[in-house]
Each structure stands twice: as C-alpha cells, then as structure tokens.
mmCIF file of C-alpha atoms in Angstrom:
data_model
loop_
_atom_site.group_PDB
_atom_site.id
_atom_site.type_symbol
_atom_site.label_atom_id
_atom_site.label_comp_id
_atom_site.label_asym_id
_atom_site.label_seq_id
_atom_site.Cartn_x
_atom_site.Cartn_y
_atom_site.Cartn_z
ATOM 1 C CA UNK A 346 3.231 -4.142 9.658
ATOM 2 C CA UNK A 347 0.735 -6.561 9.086
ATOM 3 C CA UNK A 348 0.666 -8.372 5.364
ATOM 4 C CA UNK A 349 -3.039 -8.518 3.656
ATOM 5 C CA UNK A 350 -4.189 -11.668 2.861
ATOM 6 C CA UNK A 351 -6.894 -12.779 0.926
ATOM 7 C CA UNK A 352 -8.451 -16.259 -0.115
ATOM 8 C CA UNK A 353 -6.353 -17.963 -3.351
ATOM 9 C CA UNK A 354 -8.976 -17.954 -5.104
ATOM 10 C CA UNK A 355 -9.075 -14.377 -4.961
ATOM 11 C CA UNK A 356 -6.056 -13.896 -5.879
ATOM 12 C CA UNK A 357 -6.296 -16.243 -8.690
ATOM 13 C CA UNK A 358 -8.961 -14.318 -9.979
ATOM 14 C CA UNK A 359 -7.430 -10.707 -9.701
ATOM 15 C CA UNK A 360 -4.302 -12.414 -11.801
ATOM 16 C CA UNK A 361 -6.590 -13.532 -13.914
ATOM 17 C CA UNK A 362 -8.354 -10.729 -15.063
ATOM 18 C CA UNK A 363 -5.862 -8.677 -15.192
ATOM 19 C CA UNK A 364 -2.343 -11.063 -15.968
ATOM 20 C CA UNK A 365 -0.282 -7.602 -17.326
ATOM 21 C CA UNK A 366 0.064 -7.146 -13.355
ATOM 22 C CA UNK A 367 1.814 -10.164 -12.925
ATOM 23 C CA UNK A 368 4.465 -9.721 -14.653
ATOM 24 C CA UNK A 369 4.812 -5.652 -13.572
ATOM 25 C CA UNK A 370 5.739 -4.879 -10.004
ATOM 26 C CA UNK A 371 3.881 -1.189 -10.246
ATOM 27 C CA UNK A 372 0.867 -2.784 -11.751
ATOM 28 C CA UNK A 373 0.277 -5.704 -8.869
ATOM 29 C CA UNK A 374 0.728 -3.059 -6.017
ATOM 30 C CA UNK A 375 -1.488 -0.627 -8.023
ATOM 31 C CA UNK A 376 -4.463 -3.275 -7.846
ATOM 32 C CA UNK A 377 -2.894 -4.453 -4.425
ATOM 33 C CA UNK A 378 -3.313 -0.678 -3.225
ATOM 34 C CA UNK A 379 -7.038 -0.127 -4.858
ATOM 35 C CA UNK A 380 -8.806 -3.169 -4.061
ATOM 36 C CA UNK A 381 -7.817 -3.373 -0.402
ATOM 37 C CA UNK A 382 -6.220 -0.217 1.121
ATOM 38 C CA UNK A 383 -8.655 1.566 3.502
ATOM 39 C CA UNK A 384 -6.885 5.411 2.894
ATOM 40 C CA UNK A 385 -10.062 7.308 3.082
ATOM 41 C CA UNK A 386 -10.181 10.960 2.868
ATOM 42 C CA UNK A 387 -11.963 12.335 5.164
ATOM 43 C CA UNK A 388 -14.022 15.299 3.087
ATOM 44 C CA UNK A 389 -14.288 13.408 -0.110
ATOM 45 C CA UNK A 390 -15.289 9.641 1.384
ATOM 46 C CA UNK A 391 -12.751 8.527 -1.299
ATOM 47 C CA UNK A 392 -9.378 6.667 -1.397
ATOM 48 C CA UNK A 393 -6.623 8.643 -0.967
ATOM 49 C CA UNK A 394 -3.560 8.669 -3.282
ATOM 50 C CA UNK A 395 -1.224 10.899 -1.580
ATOM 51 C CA UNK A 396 2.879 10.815 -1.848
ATOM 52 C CA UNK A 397 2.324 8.038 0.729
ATOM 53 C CA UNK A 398 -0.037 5.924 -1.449
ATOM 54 C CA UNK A 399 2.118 6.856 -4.983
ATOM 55 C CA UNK A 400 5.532 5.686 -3.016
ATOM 56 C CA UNK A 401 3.174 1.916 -2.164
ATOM 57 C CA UNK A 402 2.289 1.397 -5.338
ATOM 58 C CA UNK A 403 5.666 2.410 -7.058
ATOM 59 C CA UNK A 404 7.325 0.783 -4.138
ATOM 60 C CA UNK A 405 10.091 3.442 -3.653
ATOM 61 C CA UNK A 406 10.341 6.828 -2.736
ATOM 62 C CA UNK A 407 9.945 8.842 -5.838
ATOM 63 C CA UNK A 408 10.103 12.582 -4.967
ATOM 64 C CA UNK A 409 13.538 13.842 -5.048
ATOM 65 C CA UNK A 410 14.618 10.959 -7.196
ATOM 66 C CA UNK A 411 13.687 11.957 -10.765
ATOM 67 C CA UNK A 412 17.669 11.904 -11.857
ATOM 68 C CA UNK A 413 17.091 8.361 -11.436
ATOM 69 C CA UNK A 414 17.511 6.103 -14.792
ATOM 70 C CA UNK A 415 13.624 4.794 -15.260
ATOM 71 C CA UNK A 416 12.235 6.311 -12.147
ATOM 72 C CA UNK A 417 8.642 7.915 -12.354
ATOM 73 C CA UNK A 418 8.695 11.720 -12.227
ATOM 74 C CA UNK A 419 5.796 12.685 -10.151
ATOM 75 C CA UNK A 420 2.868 10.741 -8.889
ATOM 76 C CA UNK A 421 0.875 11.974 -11.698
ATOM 77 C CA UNK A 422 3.050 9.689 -14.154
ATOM 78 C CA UNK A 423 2.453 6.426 -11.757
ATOM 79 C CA UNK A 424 -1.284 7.065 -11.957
ATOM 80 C CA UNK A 425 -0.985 7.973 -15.816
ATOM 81 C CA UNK A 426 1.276 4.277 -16.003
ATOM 82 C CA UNK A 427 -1.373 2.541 -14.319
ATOM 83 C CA UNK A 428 -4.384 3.867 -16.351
ATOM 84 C CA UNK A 429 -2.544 3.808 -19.691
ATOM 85 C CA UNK A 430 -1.368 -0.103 -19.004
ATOM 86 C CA UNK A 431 -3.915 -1.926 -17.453
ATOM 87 C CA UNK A 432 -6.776 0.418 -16.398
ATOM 88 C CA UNK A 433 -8.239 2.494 -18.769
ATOM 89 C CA UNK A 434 -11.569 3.590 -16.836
ATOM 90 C CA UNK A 435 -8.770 4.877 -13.918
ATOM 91 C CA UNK A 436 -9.515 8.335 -13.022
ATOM 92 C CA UNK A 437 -8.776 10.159 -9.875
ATOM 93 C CA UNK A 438 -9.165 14.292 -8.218
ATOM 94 C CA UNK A 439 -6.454 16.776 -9.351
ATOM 95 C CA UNK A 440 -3.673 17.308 -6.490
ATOM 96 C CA UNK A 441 -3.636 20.932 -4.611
ATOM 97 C CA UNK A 442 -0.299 21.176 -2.309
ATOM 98 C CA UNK A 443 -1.147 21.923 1.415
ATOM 99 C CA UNK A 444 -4.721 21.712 0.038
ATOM 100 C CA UNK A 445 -6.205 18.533 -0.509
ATOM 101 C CA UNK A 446 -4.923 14.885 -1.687
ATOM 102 C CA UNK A 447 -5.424 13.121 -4.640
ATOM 103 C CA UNK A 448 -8.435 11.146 -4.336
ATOM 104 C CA UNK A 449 -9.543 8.139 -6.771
ATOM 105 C CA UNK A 450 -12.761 8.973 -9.036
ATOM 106 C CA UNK A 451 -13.286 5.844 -10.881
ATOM 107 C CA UNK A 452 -10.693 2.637 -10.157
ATOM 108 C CA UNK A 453 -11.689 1.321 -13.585
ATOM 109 C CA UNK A 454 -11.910 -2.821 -11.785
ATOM 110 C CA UNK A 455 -13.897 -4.631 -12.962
ATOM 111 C CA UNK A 456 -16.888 -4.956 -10.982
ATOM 112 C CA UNK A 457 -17.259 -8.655 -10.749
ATOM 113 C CA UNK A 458 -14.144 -8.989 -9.166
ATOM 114 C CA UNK A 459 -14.792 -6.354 -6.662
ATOM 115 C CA UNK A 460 -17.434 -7.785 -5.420
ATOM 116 C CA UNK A 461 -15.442 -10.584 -5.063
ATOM 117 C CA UNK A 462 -13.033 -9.422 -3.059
ATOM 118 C CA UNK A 463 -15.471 -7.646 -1.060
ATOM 119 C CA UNK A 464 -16.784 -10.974 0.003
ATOM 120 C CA UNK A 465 -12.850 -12.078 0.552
ATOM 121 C CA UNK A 466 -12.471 -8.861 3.229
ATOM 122 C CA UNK A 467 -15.812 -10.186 5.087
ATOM 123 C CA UNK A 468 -14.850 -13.691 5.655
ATOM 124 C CA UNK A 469 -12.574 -14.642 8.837
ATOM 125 C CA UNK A 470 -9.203 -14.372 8.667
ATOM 126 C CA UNK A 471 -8.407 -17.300 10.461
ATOM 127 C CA UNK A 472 -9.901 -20.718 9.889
ATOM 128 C CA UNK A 473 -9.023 -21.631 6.254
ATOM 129 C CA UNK A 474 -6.451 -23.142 5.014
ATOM 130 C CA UNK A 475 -6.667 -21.236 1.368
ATOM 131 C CA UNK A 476 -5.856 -18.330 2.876
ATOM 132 C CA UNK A 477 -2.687 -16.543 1.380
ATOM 133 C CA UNK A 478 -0.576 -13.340 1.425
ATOM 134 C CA UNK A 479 -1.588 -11.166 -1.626
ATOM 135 C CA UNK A 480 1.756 -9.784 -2.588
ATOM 136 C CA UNK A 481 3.282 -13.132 -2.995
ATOM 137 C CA UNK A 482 0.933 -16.089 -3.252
ATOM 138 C CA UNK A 483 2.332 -17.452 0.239
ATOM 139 C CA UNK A 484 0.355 -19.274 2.131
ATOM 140 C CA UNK A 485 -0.677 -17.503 5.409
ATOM 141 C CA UNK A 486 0.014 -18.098 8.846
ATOM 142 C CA UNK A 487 -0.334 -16.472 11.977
ATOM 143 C CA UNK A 488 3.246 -17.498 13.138
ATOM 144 C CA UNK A 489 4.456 -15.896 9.730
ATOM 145 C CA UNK A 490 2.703 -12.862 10.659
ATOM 146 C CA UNK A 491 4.058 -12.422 14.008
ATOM 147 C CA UNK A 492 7.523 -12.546 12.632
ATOM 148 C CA UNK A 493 7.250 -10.209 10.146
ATOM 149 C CA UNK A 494 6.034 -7.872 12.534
ATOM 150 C CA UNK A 495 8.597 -8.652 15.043
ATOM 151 C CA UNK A 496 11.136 -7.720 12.069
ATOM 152 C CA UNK A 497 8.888 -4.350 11.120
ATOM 153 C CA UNK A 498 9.604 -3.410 14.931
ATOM 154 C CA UNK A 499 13.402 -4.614 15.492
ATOM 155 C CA UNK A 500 14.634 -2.446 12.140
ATOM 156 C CA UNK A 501 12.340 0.797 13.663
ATOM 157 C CA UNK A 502 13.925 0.856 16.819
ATOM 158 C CA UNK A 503 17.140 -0.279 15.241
ATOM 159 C CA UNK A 504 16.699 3.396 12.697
ATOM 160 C CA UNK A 505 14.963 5.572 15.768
ATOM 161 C CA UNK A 506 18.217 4.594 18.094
ATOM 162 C CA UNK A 507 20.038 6.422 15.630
ATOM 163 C CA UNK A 508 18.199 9.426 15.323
ATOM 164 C CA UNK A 509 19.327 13.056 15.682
ATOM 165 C CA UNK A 510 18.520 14.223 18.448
ATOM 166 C CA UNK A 511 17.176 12.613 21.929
ATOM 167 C CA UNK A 512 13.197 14.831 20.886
ATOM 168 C CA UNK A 513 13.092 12.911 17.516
ATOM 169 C CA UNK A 514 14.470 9.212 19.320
ATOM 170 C CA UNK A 515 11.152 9.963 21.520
ATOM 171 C CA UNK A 516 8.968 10.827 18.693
ATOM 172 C CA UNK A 517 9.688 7.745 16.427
ATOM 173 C CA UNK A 518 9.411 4.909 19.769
ATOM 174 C CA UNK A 519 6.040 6.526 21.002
ATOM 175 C CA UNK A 520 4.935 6.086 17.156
ATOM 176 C CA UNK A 521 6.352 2.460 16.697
ATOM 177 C CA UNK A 522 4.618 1.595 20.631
ATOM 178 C CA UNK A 523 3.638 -1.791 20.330
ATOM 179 C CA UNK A 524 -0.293 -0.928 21.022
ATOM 180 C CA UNK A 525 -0.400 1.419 17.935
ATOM 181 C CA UNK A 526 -2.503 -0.973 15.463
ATOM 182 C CA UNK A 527 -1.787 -0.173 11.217
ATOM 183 C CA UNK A 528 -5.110 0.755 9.618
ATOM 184 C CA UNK A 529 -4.949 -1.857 7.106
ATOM 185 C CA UNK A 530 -2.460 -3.959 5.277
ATOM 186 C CA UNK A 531 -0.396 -0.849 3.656
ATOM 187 C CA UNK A 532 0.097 1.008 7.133
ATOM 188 C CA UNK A 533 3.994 0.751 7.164
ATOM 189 C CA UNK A 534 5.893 0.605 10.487
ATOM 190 C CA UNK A 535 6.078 4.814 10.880
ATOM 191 C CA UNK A 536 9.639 4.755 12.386
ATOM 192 C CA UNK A 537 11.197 2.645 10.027
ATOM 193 C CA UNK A 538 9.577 4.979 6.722
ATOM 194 C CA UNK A 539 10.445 8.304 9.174
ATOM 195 C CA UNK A 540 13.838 7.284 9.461
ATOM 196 C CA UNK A 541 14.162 6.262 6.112
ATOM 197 C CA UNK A 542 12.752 9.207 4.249
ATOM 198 C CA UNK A 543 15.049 11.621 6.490
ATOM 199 C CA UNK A 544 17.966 9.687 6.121
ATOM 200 C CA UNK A 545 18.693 8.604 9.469
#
C-alpha cells in the first residue's frame, strides 16, 4: 500500500484550518479521505463513501461491531460525526443496498485550501525535500515507501497462506500480485483486508 504524501506546507495548512482534526483520529482521516482519495463513482462522477471508505475514515471495521463500547453504529453516524464536528457544509447521496453507494454532495473544505492541495497532487513526488507522509507528519522517502510496502505484501501472503480452502489461497495471491498498482493512497493491500474481514 502506498502512503500519500503531500508537501508540509500542505499539511500545515490543512491542520491549520481545521486544528479539531488534530487532536481526533476520525476527523484527520475524514479530511485525509476527502481531500485526496480518488474513489469515484462511476454514474455519479462523485467520491464514493461506501463501507470501504466509512471503515478508512473510522479506521476499523464498523459493521457487525455496534456492541462495541464507543463504536459508530452505521456509516451514516461517521458522516453525521464528521459534519456535526468539523464540517458543517458536509453533505453526501442517501445509501440504497445492492443499489448505489453513498456519494459526497458538498465536502464543506474550504476552498482555499483545496486549491491548495490541488496544486500539492500536481507537483512531483520526488525531488523535494519538504515532502512528507500526510497521516503522520514524517518526512518521506522512497526507501520508507518500499518498506512499507514490502510489509503490506509479507502480512497478505502471511493471512492468504492460511486461507480456507486451496480456491480462496488462489484468489487472495492473484489479487496481492506484485504488478497490481493501488488507485491512490487509501487502496489497502486486498488480501490482507480479505483475510481480515473474513476472519482468516
């Protein structure tokens, strides 16, 4: 899984319009998740905010888990939590099951610093040395990168070899193959979340 990175000044500036998310795990992935995930629906154009989306932001599984002390409910209360404490403009499409996703209307940012992190995502990558990860201020390097994949991969075939059956082994190692390249930033390592959401 590759970590998104943006400049430190970007960061810096995201913090610092909106400092509740600093101190809120569910708030920093919430901005983390709208400002740079590419999860677009196909019909609508729009972000997506599936049960995939809901579980990166909250940063757990939360379906099947509401006996949980503190755990959100449904993804409607994570988007409700994230409106009612930081983003009041928030809005997003009502959920259908089998239907359609939930798709995000309004993101309620402020526009300024859009725009600056749209300039962040069309600069290089490589070639500055301000360049951090966004989830923890750490300053980026390719070498870091590697390894994180490297450890992404080793724990997915480490779950897949333990798998049920020899069908779903070859299911979860075609879908971590090395030449299968995440999306963006918030692509997880499939095996790994496979294996984890079934248990294995």
């Amino acid at each position: 899984m590759d970590r998104v990175t943006c400049l430190k000044s970007t960061r810096d500036a995201i913090l610092s319009r909106y400092p509740e998310a600093a101190a809120d795990p569910v708030l920093w992935r919430a901005l983390q998740y709208l400002l740079f995930a590419s999860r677009i629906d196909r019909s609508t154009r729009r972000l997506r905010v599936d049960e995939a989306g809901i579980e990166m932001i909250v940063g757990a599984p939360i379906y099947g888990t509401s006996t949980r002390k503190g755990a959100f409910k449904s993804g409607r209360q994570v988007l409700e939590y994230v409106r009612d404490n930081m983003l009041p403009g928030f809005r997003w499409s009502g959920y259908s099951q089998n239907q359609h996703p939930r798709t995000v209307i309004s993101d309620g940012i402020d526009p300024a610093l859009k725009k600056i992190v749209d300039q962040d995502l069309s600069s290089s990558i490589t070639g500055s040395s301000e360049r951090v990860f966004i989830d923890t201020g750490e300053k980026y390097s390719p070498a870091k990168q590697r390894k994180l994949k490297q450890d992404w991969l080793s724990e997915a075939k480490r779950l897949s070899a333990g798998s049920p059956s020899i069908a779903t082994t070859y299911v979860l190692q075609g879908l971590n193959d090395d030449s299968i390249r995440p999306l963006n930033g918030f692509t997880p390592g499939f095996a790994a979340c496979i294996c984890d959401a079934f248990g294995y």
